[in-house]
Amino acid sequence: MPDADIATGTTRRRVLQGLGAGALTLGAGRALGADVRLPLPSDPRDRPMTGAFPQKGSMILQRTRPPLLETPFEVFDQGVFTPNDRFFVRWHWAVIPESVDAAAFRLAVRGNVERPLSLSLEDVLNLPSVELAAVNQCSGNSRGLFEPRIAGGQWDNGAMGNAKWVGVRLKDVLDRAGVKAGSVAVRFNGLDEPVVPDAPDFMKSLDLDHARDGEVMIAYRMNGEQLPLLNGFPLRLIVPGWYSTYWVKMLSDIEVLDKPDESFWMKTAYRIPDTPHASVRPGETGFPTVPINRMVPRSWFTGLANGAKVKAGASAPLRGIALGGDRGVKAVDVSTDGGATWAAAKLGADEGTYSFRRWTFDGAAAPAAGGKLEALVRCTNADDVVQPILQPWNPGGFMRNGVETLDLTAA
Amino acid sequence: MQISFGTVAFGVVVAAALTLAIVGSPDERGRRQVAETRAAAVAAAAEAAAPKTASADGVTLTSVSFTLPTSDREYPAGPHADAINGNCLSCHSAGMVLTQPELSRAEWQGEVNKMVKVYKAPVSPEDAAAVVEYLAQLKPGR
């Protein structure tokens, strides 16, 4: 059992939970008891559930320190927005501030700018605010499902979440500092730090034009509340349509660069093959790479899980969520003949280009005589990018988006 | 909802005041006294424990303070367990390693090299060899 023994010694946390959030289980030092078996292709598949993390409900424990907490998939059936207390958590380095003083916090804007800034949270709150729904998905979401398997965080599909973010445009903040001519990129750093001094601090950067597109924002609210500490309180970069690796948490430093970012997490880590579908053969070497970037379309079944029983002779109540990636969801289609023919699912409310979108489908007839029913679901985005039937492979285990299959039994 | 120390301290005092109110003197004067004491205690607590905030434009952000769980889990016993316990628990808990699928010795060697070269894990060459030896025998999840 990975990290089954959370050493708490944290009576204070339990007190906090007990007083502050009725939903949290008191004294959940180790686990809520209901351990899960993830549908990974090989062992180890078992994970403990935990309720021991501040501001978090019941989560799948992937790693205690620094925390990797996965959202149990049933949460995605409950609505297109992911509650803050069930939103996945992912940190690279274990030096994470446990306290953040909202009055003393400062966001630095520096580098190749006319006027370096040190903004208080009040300064940030006083800028014009914008709101946007966007999915935050880990680059390595679903890595554990790849075959051949790949070292790294062994996530099932729950390293993602959708929220309504409120904040200020990064562009407005950069304009206040005055980006100097000759700038090419903007680098972002948060309050977290490596455990050893010379190790690479976690920083990410965006091209200047992307940083100034008016959509990239600095969020201070998530689903109507301030951000949970583990999701980046007090400020988090929101990069709509791009993988979570760019969504720097506890954002405290913005540096305008006059040359491309050569630091580790851009130049060496989080790279994908520069090939169609970022696809290479397992073991292949010598291909060019680029930093991971835009998300690709995905769709999932929710409600019914593999092996579920449905009524023979009736239409199976298929439903789920879809994500367009860096463009909106154009269509969701379902196939019950292994992908030979597809029929359109009904789309739910449009919450915006970067949000999850609900879908339902009532045309999947479970055989009257009983037996198996296999359904496939596929999303097409507004750029006509379609999910592939066969899952491509890359050595980082990134960008998984193959068509999902649901196996049902009619009885 | 976020929970600050202020909220907690406030809650504790309120709880104490309520207890006072419940167990206090049953007569009218006593009850009034208890009520006054409680009001004063609540006000004082609110004042003293007021969490630090930043507000503007109708939004308030409140300071937070928590203790994150740590793990005291060690690697399963076996030859060279001391080497992996001594070198591979400082940056991440054992779960990082024990959730990995079965990897070949060469892949484990690659992981240990990466920890040392890229992430600056201070591991002696002898210990690195012992850790690879341990990992090559590891059957995670079984």
XYZ file of C-alpha atoms in Angstrom:
553
model
C 0.000 0.000 0.000
C 1.748 3.241 -1.004
C 2.347 5.605 1.855
C -0.307 3.902 3.890
C 1.184 5.208 7.096
C 0.699 8.903 7.161
C 2.522 10.020 10.259
C 0.269 12.684 11.495
C 1.352 14.113 14.802
C -0.960 16.813 13.609
C -3.588 17.162 16.240
C -3.866 20.748 15.161
C -4.935 19.752 11.695
C -7.593 17.457 13.066
C -8.865 20.222 15.269
C -8.935 22.508 12.256
C -10.885 20.007 10.240
C -13.273 19.204 13.038
C -14.135 22.810 13.656
C -13.956 24.140 10.190
C -15.374 21.618 7.817
C -18.103 19.305 8.945
C -17.688 17.167 5.865
C -14.183 16.069 6.798
C -13.775 12.978 8.882
C -12.358 13.701 12.303
C -9.143 11.921 13.090
C -8.706 10.659 9.589
C -4.990 10.348 10.275
C -4.385 7.440 7.977
C -7.212 6.768 5.643
C -10.952 6.660 5.389
C -10.639 2.904 5.152
C -12.075 2.449 1.678
C -8.969 1.532 -0.282
C -9.226 1.474 -4.046
C -7.853 -0.688 -6.828
C -7.058 1.449 -9.867
C -7.638 -0.175 -13.284
C -3.930 -0.052 -14.200
C -2.564 -2.730 -16.536
C -0.267 -4.222 -13.870
C 0.618 -4.022 -10.171
C 0.855 -2.081 -7.979
C -2.763 -1.008 -8.438
C -3.934 -0.548 -4.852
C -4.041 2.869 -3.249
C -5.285 4.092 0.118
C -7.983 6.708 0.334
C -7.098 9.653 2.534
C -8.935 12.466 4.235
C -5.849 13.711 6.059
C -4.960 16.706 3.883
C -6.090 20.210 4.802
C -9.102 21.554 2.908
C -9.429 18.231 1.097
C -12.109 15.583 1.355
C -11.665 11.945 0.481
C -8.886 11.584 -2.113
C -6.837 8.786 -3.648
C -3.384 8.898 -2.057
C -0.706 8.586 -4.727
C 2.111 10.064 -2.640
C 2.126 11.731 0.769
C 5.129 13.990 0.456
C 5.088 16.103 -1.577
C 1.400 15.404 -2.017
C -0.051 13.750 -5.092
C -3.789 13.382 -4.500
C -6.105 12.043 -7.168
C -9.793 12.828 -7.556
C -11.951 9.677 -7.320
C -13.619 9.344 -10.708
C -17.186 9.276 -9.376
C -16.772 12.974 -8.529
C -16.869 13.753 -12.273
C -20.396 12.342 -12.489
C -21.657 14.859 -9.958
C -21.325 17.976 -12.112
C -19.045 19.626 -14.653
C -17.295 21.642 -11.942
C -15.013 19.825 -9.524
C -15.497 20.851 -5.879
C -12.398 22.467 -4.394
C -12.155 19.863 -1.660
C -12.014 17.061 -4.239
C -9.751 18.861 -6.741
C -6.532 16.936 -7.487
C -3.233 18.002 -5.948
C 0.223 17.788 -7.483
C 3.534 19.191 -6.207
C 7.080 18.443 -7.320
C 9.190 19.555 -4.369
C 8.421 18.976 -0.715
C 9.253 22.447 0.607
C 5.728 23.858 0.475
C 4.779 26.745 2.761
C 2.183 25.567 5.279
C 1.185 29.127 6.142
C 0.525 32.041 3.844
C -0.047 35.499 5.296
C -2.492 37.290 3.025
C -1.455 40.699 4.327
C 2.286 40.187 3.851
C 2.246 38.223 0.574
C 3.839 39.951 -2.437
C 3.913 39.095 -6.128
C 7.082 40.313 -7.846
C 7.097 41.345 -11.508
C 10.634 41.878 -12.691
C 13.219 41.151 -15.365
C 13.088 42.944 -18.703
C 10.510 45.533 -17.590
C 10.373 49.321 -17.248
C 9.045 49.292 -13.667
C 9.653 46.241 -11.461
C 6.604 45.701 -9.246
C 5.951 44.222 -5.847
C 2.203 43.739 -5.708
C 0.244 43.079 -2.529
C -2.887 40.974 -2.765
C -4.863 44.185 -2.441
C -3.059 45.589 -5.470
C -3.984 42.465 -7.410
C -7.614 42.557 -6.249
C -7.861 46.166 -7.388
C -7.095 45.309 -11.016
C -10.055 44.594 -13.351
C -11.308 41.059 -12.691
C -12.180 38.375 -15.200
C -13.905 35.010 -14.829
C -13.309 31.879 -16.846
C -14.190 28.197 -16.590
C -11.226 25.987 -17.395
C -10.065 22.426 -16.944
C -6.790 21.975 -15.136
C -5.303 18.665 -16.237
C -1.930 17.213 -15.302
C 0.318 16.488 -18.300
C 0.666 12.973 -16.930
C -3.021 12.399 -16.188
C -3.742 8.692 -16.887
C -0.008 7.854 -17.129
C -0.608 4.670 -15.152
C -2.756 3.327 -18.010
C -0.007 3.381 -20.671
C 1.405 0.153 -22.039
C 4.314 -0.368 -21.941
C 4.214 1.301 -18.546
C 6.183 4.458 -17.805
C 7.929 5.653 -14.613
C 6.430 8.738 -12.955
C 3.214 9.523 -11.100
C 0.981 6.477 -11.637
C -2.295 8.312 -12.100
C -5.596 6.878 -13.240
C -7.891 9.450 -14.939
C -8.385 11.688 -11.894
C -5.448 14.119 -12.170
C -7.769 16.767 -13.554
C -10.511 19.124 -12.466
C -12.689 21.915 -13.786
C -13.296 25.196 -11.961
C -14.568 28.718 -12.400
C -11.520 30.883 -11.930
C -11.691 34.566 -11.034
C -8.606 36.706 -11.240
C -6.815 39.329 -13.262
C -5.380 39.194 -16.747
C -1.661 38.492 -16.829
C -1.553 41.035 -19.654
C -2.786 43.799 -17.326
C -0.095 42.973 -14.777
C 2.624 42.890 -17.441
C 1.380 46.195 -18.893
C 1.640 47.822 -15.484
C 5.282 46.770 -15.300
C 5.913 47.769 -18.923
C 7.472 44.935 -20.919
C 10.633 46.200 -22.632
C 11.315 45.729 -26.325
C 13.277 42.581 -27.062
C 11.444 40.437 -24.504
C 10.597 36.909 -25.650
C 9.212 34.924 -22.740
C 7.769 35.218 -19.255
C 8.816 32.860 -16.463
C 6.697 31.978 -13.441
C 7.825 30.771 -10.029
C 5.909 29.893 -6.877
C 6.676 29.735 -3.164
C 7.584 26.031 -3.222
C 11.277 25.118 -3.150
C 13.560 22.142 -3.734
C 14.607 20.099 -0.728
C 18.328 20.393 -1.591
C 19.977 23.707 -2.485
C 21.372 23.098 -6.003
C 18.379 21.209 -7.348
C 16.221 22.817 -10.056
C 13.511 25.046 -8.596
C 10.134 24.427 -10.242
C 9.573 27.251 -12.752
C 7.697 27.382 -16.065
C 7.555 29.905 -18.862
C 5.316 30.976 -21.726
C 6.178 32.820 -24.920
C 5.535 36.528 -24.506
C 2.673 36.584 -27.038
C 0.919 33.763 -25.218
C 1.459 35.464 -21.861
C -0.137 38.621 -23.276
C -3.090 36.977 -25.054
C -5.575 38.381 -22.522
C -6.792 34.912 -21.508
C -3.879 33.769 -19.363
C -4.792 34.962 -15.905
C -3.709 35.111 -12.285
C -6.538 33.574 -10.269
C -7.417 34.336 -6.657
C -10.799 32.595 -6.598
C -11.729 29.061 -7.529
C -15.384 28.002 -7.656
C -16.384 31.054 -5.607
C -13.817 30.627 -2.814
C -10.199 31.484 -2.255
C -7.923 28.710 -3.499
C -7.151 25.814 -1.149
C -3.529 25.985 0.026
C -2.689 22.803 -1.884
C -4.163 24.201 -5.101
C -1.974 27.275 -4.869
C -3.338 29.840 -2.384
C -3.218 32.774 -2.720
C -2.505 33.134 -6.475
C -2.285 30.641 -9.298
C -1.494 31.084 -12.969
C -4.343 29.890 -15.208
C -3.323 28.915 -18.738
C -6.605 27.969 -20.427
C -6.369 24.992 -22.760
C -2.804 24.134 -21.713
C -1.617 21.384 -19.393
C -1.407 22.002 -15.677
C 2.381 22.079 -15.574
C 2.123 25.756 -16.617
C -0.483 26.614 -13.978
C 2.114 27.653 -11.390
C 0.761 27.478 -7.837
C 1.434 30.006 -5.043
C 2.615 32.269 -7.851
C 5.039 34.773 -6.322
C 7.437 35.722 -9.074
C 6.971 36.767 -12.704
C 10.139 37.370 -14.668
C 10.177 38.803 -18.178
C 13.033 37.225 -20.162
C 14.922 38.612 -23.162
C 15.967 35.111 -24.223
C 14.286 31.714 -24.218
C 14.003 29.945 -20.861
C 16.795 27.396 -20.547
C 15.869 26.127 -17.102
C 15.326 22.457 -16.314
C 11.525 22.218 -16.231
C 11.254 23.759 -19.704
C 14.402 22.558 -21.409
C 14.646 18.998 -20.088
C 11.457 17.970 -18.294
C 7.880 18.009 -19.612
C 9.002 17.548 -23.217
C 7.006 15.676 -25.837
C 8.134 14.195 -29.157
C 7.738 16.732 -31.964
C 5.842 14.158 -34.048
C 2.154 13.730 -35.015
C 0.160 12.929 -31.815
C 3.496 13.239 -29.970
C 3.792 9.571 -30.838
C 6.953 7.434 -30.907
C 7.640 3.700 -30.665
C 8.599 2.464 -27.186
C 12.391 2.441 -27.042
C 12.781 4.838 -29.970
C 15.445 7.543 -29.538
C 16.815 10.481 -31.468
C 13.514 12.268 -32.192
C 13.167 16.044 -31.702
C 11.163 17.267 -28.706
C 9.231 20.407 -27.740
C 7.817 21.596 -24.411
C 4.385 20.077 -23.779
C 1.716 22.624 -24.649
C -1.963 22.544 -25.746
C -4.371 19.958 -24.427
C -6.009 17.512 -26.797
C -9.675 16.437 -26.766
C -10.866 13.738 -24.383
C -14.153 12.216 -23.262
C -15.136 9.809 -20.522
C -18.065 7.746 -19.354
C -19.287 8.665 -15.893
C -21.964 7.014 -13.763
C -21.564 3.537 -15.245
C -18.218 1.814 -14.744
C -16.738 -1.180 -16.544
C -18.591 -4.350 -15.627
C -21.825 -2.554 -14.654
C -25.121 -4.312 -15.330
C -27.793 -2.646 -17.432
C -31.331 -3.741 -18.281
C -31.599 -6.110 -21.253
C -33.766 -4.826 -24.079
C -33.601 -1.222 -22.865
C -31.373 1.663 -23.849
C -28.339 1.914 -21.550
C -28.210 5.281 -19.760
C -24.846 6.434 -21.115
C -23.465 9.753 -19.945
C -20.208 11.454 -19.248
C -17.997 14.485 -19.669
C -15.898 15.792 -22.541
C -13.067 18.258 -22.890
C -12.150 19.946 -26.168
C -8.586 20.785 -25.089
C -7.425 24.174 -26.395
C -10.699 24.543 -28.349
C -14.308 23.943 -27.387
C -16.156 20.644 -27.661
C -17.776 20.437 -31.099
C -19.232 16.946 -30.906
C -19.293 13.839 -28.773
C -20.090 10.577 -30.559
C -20.796 7.105 -29.264
C -20.221 3.790 -31.014
C -21.616 0.428 -29.991
C -20.044 -1.516 -32.873
C -16.379 -1.151 -32.038
C -15.981 2.142 -33.861
C -17.467 1.167 -37.242
C -20.327 3.658 -36.904
C -20.834 6.607 -34.583
C -23.939 8.465 -33.387
C -24.040 11.928 -31.876
C -24.495 12.287 -28.123
C -26.531 15.181 -26.739
C -24.357 17.953 -25.317
C -25.144 19.677 -22.029
C -24.797 23.370 -21.165
C -21.825 25.175 -22.699
C -19.821 26.622 -19.802
C -17.103 27.950 -22.104
C -14.379 26.805 -24.466
C -12.087 25.384 -21.798
C -14.660 23.769 -19.525
C -15.815 20.177 -19.248
C -19.047 19.599 -21.109
C -21.633 17.017 -20.139
C -22.971 14.560 -22.686
C -25.778 11.995 -22.639
C -26.668 9.252 -25.084
C -29.833 7.172 -25.177
C -29.238 5.226 -28.397
C -27.239 2.311 -26.961
C -29.613 -0.657 -26.972
C -28.671 -3.407 -24.523
C -29.320 -6.780 -26.241
C -32.791 -8.138 -25.360
C -31.372 -11.627 -24.941
C -28.745 -10.324 -22.481
C -24.996 -10.469 -22.997
C -22.301 -7.881 -23.550
C -22.622 -4.276 -24.626
C -19.448 -2.386 -25.482
C -19.608 1.365 -25.935
C -16.929 3.780 -27.157
C -17.000 7.558 -26.717
C -15.118 10.095 -28.798
C -14.807 13.868 -28.664
C -14.169 16.173 -31.628
C -13.086 19.720 -30.851
C -13.857 22.956 -32.691
C -10.642 22.552 -34.718
C -11.872 19.104 -35.848
C -9.212 17.367 -33.796
C -10.605 13.923 -32.948
C -9.571 11.482 -30.242
C -7.575 8.588 -31.680
C -8.957 5.030 -31.395
C -5.482 3.631 -30.802
C -3.626 5.289 -27.958
C -0.290 6.793 -29.109
C 2.731 6.294 -26.829
C 5.434 8.727 -25.662
C 8.239 8.213 -23.130
C 6.893 10.803 -20.649
C 3.455 9.217 -20.442
C 1.922 12.574 -21.307
C -1.217 13.705 -23.184
C -3.145 10.448 -22.977
C -6.355 10.851 -24.963
C -7.284 7.609 -26.711
C -10.968 6.730 -27.081
C -12.398 5.249 -23.865
C -14.324 1.990 -23.829
C -17.108 0.919 -21.479
C -17.966 -2.765 -21.092
C -21.470 -3.436 -19.820
C -23.466 -6.579 -19.189
C -27.141 -6.679 -20.155
C -29.323 -8.837 -17.888
C -14.157 26.805 2.896
C -10.765 27.833 4.167
C -9.878 27.526 7.816
C -7.524 29.954 9.429
C -6.026 30.047 12.871
C -8.320 32.916 13.579
C -11.346 30.778 12.877
C -9.970 28.042 15.084
C -9.072 30.238 18.026
C -12.433 31.915 17.691
C -14.150 28.529 17.597
C -12.329 27.287 20.680
C -13.307 30.340 22.704
C -16.897 30.138 21.532
C -16.968 26.465 22.487
C -15.576 27.289 25.929
C -18.071 30.095 26.390
C -20.923 27.828 25.360
C -19.796 25.188 27.843
C -19.748 27.870 30.506
C -23.236 28.886 29.499
C -24.511 25.332 29.693
C -22.999 24.398 33.069
C -23.423 27.826 34.671
C -25.760 28.924 37.502
C -29.394 28.244 36.759
C -30.789 31.427 38.335
C -31.654 34.474 36.303
C -28.715 36.634 37.453
C -26.272 33.843 36.889
C -27.558 33.325 33.396
C -27.209 37.007 32.620
C -23.664 36.990 33.965
C -22.803 33.990 31.879
C -24.266 35.650 28.813
C -22.197 38.767 29.430
C -19.053 36.764 30.031
C -19.690 34.851 26.876
C -20.240 37.997 24.816
C -17.032 39.514 26.178
C -15.081 36.342 25.522
C -16.379 36.121 21.992
C -15.530 39.758 21.288
C -12.043 39.408 22.775
C -11.380 36.259 20.816
C -12.547 37.814 17.598
C -10.296 40.812 18.226
C -7.214 38.817 19.216
C -7.560 36.125 16.650
C -8.760 38.211 13.721
C -7.085 36.488 10.818
C -4.924 38.641 8.608
C -6.678 39.375 5.392
C -6.315 41.272 2.161
C -9.485 42.768 0.736
C -10.447 44.973 -2.137
C -13.204 45.166 -4.676
C -15.563 43.091 -2.530
C -13.180 40.124 -2.257
C -11.404 39.081 0.926
C -8.504 36.665 0.996
C -7.784 35.204 4.434
C -4.404 33.916 5.645
C -4.180 30.174 6.060
C -2.032 27.906 8.189
C -1.977 24.129 8.255
C 0.313 21.221 8.912
C 0.728 18.885 5.990
C 0.817 15.152 6.696
C 4.177 13.428 6.449
C 4.874 9.756 5.928
C 6.883 7.555 8.274
C 6.668 4.632 5.907
C 9.930 2.835 5.208
C 10.824 0.610 2.294
C 10.005 -3.096 2.745
C 12.745 -5.092 4.484
C 15.291 -6.877 2.310
C 18.951 -6.804 1.305
C 20.148 -3.170 1.060
C 16.950 -1.783 2.598
C 19.199 0.374 4.789
C 20.679 1.988 1.674
C 17.322 2.933 0.192
C 15.911 4.044 3.553
C 18.996 6.172 4.115
C 18.980 7.822 0.691
C 15.519 7.799 -0.790
C 13.180 9.319 1.769
C 14.310 12.930 2.051
C 12.753 14.473 -1.073
C 9.711 12.245 -1.418
C 7.969 9.605 0.606
C 8.391 5.934 -0.260
C 5.092 5.949 -2.149
C 6.825 7.683 -5.070
C 8.941 4.583 -5.592
C 6.544 1.872 -4.398
C 3.750 2.885 -6.806
C 6.075 2.426 -9.800
C 5.432 -0.509 -12.106
C 8.000 -3.282 -12.318
C 11.057 -1.739 -13.972
C 14.166 -3.420 -15.347
C 17.486 -3.080 -13.571
C 18.611 -0.694 -16.314
C 15.516 1.449 -15.800
C 16.079 1.532 -12.039
C 19.706 2.429 -12.675
C 18.455 5.275 -14.865
C 16.119 6.474 -12.103
C 18.877 6.477 -9.489
C 21.236 8.291 -11.890
C 18.533 10.885 -12.529
C 18.007 11.442 -8.794
C 21.724 12.064 -8.339
C 22.531 14.056 -11.492
C 19.348 16.018 -12.061
C 17.731 16.339 -8.647
C 21.055 16.484 -6.750
C 20.377 13.599 -4.386
C 23.496 13.266 -2.217
C 24.085 9.512 -2.683
C 27.534 7.879 -2.569
C 28.415 5.600 -5.523
C 28.380 2.568 -3.168
C 24.936 3.427 -1.855
C 23.651 4.108 -5.367
C 24.749 0.622 -6.419
C 23.099 -0.879 -3.327
C 19.851 1.000 -4.019
C 19.779 -0.276 -7.614
C 20.402 -3.782 -6.268
C 17.466 -3.393 -3.873
C 15.133 -1.983 -6.525
C 15.975 -4.668 -9.077
C 14.671 -7.249 -6.575
C 11.590 -5.181 -5.717
C 8.209 -6.518 -6.755
C 6.003 -3.538 -6.040
C 2.504 -4.424 -4.959
C 3.223 -8.119 -4.499
